[in-house]
Coordinates of C-alpha atoms in Angstrom, one line a residue:
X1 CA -40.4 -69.6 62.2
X2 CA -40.1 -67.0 59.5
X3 CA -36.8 -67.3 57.1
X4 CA -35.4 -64.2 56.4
X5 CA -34.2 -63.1 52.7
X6 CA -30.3 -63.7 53.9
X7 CA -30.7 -66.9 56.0
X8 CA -29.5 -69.9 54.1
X9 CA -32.2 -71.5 52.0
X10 CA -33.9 -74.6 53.7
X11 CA -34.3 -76.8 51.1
X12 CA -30.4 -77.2 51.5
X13 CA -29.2 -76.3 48.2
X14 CA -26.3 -74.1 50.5
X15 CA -27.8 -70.6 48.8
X16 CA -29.0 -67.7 50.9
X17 CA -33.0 -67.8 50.8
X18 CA -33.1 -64.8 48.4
X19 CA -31.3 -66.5 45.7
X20 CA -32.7 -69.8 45.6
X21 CA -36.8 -70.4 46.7
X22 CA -37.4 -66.9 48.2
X23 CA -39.3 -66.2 44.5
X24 CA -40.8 -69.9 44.4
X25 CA -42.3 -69.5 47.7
X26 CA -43.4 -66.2 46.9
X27 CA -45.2 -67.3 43.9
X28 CA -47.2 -70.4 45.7
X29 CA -48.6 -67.5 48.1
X30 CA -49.5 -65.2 45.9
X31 CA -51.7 -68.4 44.1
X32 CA -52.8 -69.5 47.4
X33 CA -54.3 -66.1 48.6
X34 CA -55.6 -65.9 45.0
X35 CA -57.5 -69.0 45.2
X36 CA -58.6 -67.7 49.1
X37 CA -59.7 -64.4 47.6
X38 CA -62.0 -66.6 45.2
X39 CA -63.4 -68.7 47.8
X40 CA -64.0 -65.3 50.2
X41 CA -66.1 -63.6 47.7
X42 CA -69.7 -64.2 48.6
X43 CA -72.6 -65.2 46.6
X44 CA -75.0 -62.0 46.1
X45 CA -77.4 -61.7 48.8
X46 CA -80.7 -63.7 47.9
X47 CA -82.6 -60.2 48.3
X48 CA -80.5 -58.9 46.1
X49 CA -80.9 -61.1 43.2
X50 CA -84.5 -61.4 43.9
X51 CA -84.3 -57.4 43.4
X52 CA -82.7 -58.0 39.8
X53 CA -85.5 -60.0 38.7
X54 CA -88.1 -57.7 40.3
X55 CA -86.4 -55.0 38.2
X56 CA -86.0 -56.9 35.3
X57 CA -89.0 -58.2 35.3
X58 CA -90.9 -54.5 35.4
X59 CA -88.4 -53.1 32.2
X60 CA -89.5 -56.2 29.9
X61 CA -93.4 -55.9 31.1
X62 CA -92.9 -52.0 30.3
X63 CA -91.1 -52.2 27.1
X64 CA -93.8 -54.8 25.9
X65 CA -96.4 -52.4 26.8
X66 CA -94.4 -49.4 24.7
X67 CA -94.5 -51.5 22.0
X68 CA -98.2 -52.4 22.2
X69 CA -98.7 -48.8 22.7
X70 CA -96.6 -47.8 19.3
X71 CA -99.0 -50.4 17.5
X72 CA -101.9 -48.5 18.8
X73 CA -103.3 -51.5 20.6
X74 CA -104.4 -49.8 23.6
X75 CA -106.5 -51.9 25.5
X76 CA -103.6 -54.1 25.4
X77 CA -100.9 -51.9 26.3
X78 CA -103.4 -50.3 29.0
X79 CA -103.2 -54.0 30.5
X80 CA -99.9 -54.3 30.2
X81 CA -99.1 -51.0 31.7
X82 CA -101.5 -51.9 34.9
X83 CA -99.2 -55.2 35.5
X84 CA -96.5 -52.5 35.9
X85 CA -97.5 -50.7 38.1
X86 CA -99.1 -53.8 40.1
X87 CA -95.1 -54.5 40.3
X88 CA -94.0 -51.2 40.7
X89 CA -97.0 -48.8 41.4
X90 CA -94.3 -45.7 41.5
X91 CA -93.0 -46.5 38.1
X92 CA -93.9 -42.6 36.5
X93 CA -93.2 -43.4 33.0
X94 CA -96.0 -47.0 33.1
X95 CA -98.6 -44.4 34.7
X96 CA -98.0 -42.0 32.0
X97 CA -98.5 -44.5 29.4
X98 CA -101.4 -45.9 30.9
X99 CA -103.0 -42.4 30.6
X100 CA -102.6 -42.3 27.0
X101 CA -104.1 -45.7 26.8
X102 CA -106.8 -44.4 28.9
X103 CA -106.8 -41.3 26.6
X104 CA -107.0 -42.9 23.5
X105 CA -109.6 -44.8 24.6
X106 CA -111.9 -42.1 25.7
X107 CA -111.4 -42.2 29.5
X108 CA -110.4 -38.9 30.1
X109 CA -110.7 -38.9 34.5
X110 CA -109.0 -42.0 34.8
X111 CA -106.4 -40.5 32.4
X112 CA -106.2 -37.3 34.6
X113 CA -105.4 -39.4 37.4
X114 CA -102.6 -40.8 35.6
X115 CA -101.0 -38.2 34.7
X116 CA -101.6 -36.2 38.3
X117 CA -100.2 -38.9 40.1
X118 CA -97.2 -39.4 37.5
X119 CA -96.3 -35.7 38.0
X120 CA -96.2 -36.1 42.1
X121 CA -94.3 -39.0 41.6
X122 CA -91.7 -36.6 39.0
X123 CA -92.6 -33.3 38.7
X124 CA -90.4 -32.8 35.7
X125 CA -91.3 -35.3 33.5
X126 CA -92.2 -33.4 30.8
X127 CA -94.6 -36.8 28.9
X128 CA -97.1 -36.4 32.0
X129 CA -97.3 -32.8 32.1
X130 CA -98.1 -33.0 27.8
X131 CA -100.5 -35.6 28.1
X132 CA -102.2 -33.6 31.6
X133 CA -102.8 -30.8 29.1
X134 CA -103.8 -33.2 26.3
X135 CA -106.2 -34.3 28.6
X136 CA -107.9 -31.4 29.8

């Protein structure tokens, strides 16, 4: 049974329930749903941190192959670049870079088909359409 605020207090002390444990109980359930809230919360899905990773994974093998790229090391970064896209083969920005590897290096088709397939991937990214005409 439920006191109410004006009911006498039941821990005896002669008080209505407002003026003596009515903010003392109020306090233990506020904790106590606290600590429920904590325990509620679930874990991330295993697909979605598996997702993170993925993701993660891709952005440091693509910034390592920027850099390589940047240090003119193209065979290198064109390596780099593939394992990209083996991870993420619509990843627009790793296929661009791969066609200026592929550029640089005197492979102007493959370069092409970089660029091509980066442009149906985002037609508006404006690096493929350069390096398309660079190519040509």
């Amino acid at each position: 049974m439920k006191v109410g605020r004006n009911d006498p207090c039941p821990c005896g002390s002669g008080k209505k329930y407002k003026k003596c444990c009515m903010e003392k109980d109020a306090d233990k359930a506020r904790v106590s749903t606290q600590k429920d809230d904590k325990r509620s919360i679930p874990d991330r899905p295993a697909e979605q941190n598996t997702a993170d990773k993925h993701s993660i994974q891709v952005e440091n093998a693509f910034r390592r192959a920027i850099n390589q790229l940047e240090n003119n090391e193209m065979e290198r970064a064109a390596r780099t670049f593939r394992s990209v896209l083996l991870l993420d083969p619509d990843h627009y920005e790793a296929l661009t870079g791969l066609g200026r590897c592929l550029n640089e290096l005197g492979m102007r088709e493959e370069a092409l088909k970089c660029f091509e397939k980066a442009l149906e991937i985002n037609p508006d990214y404006t690096q493929a359409r350069i390096g398309l005409e660079m190519s040509r």
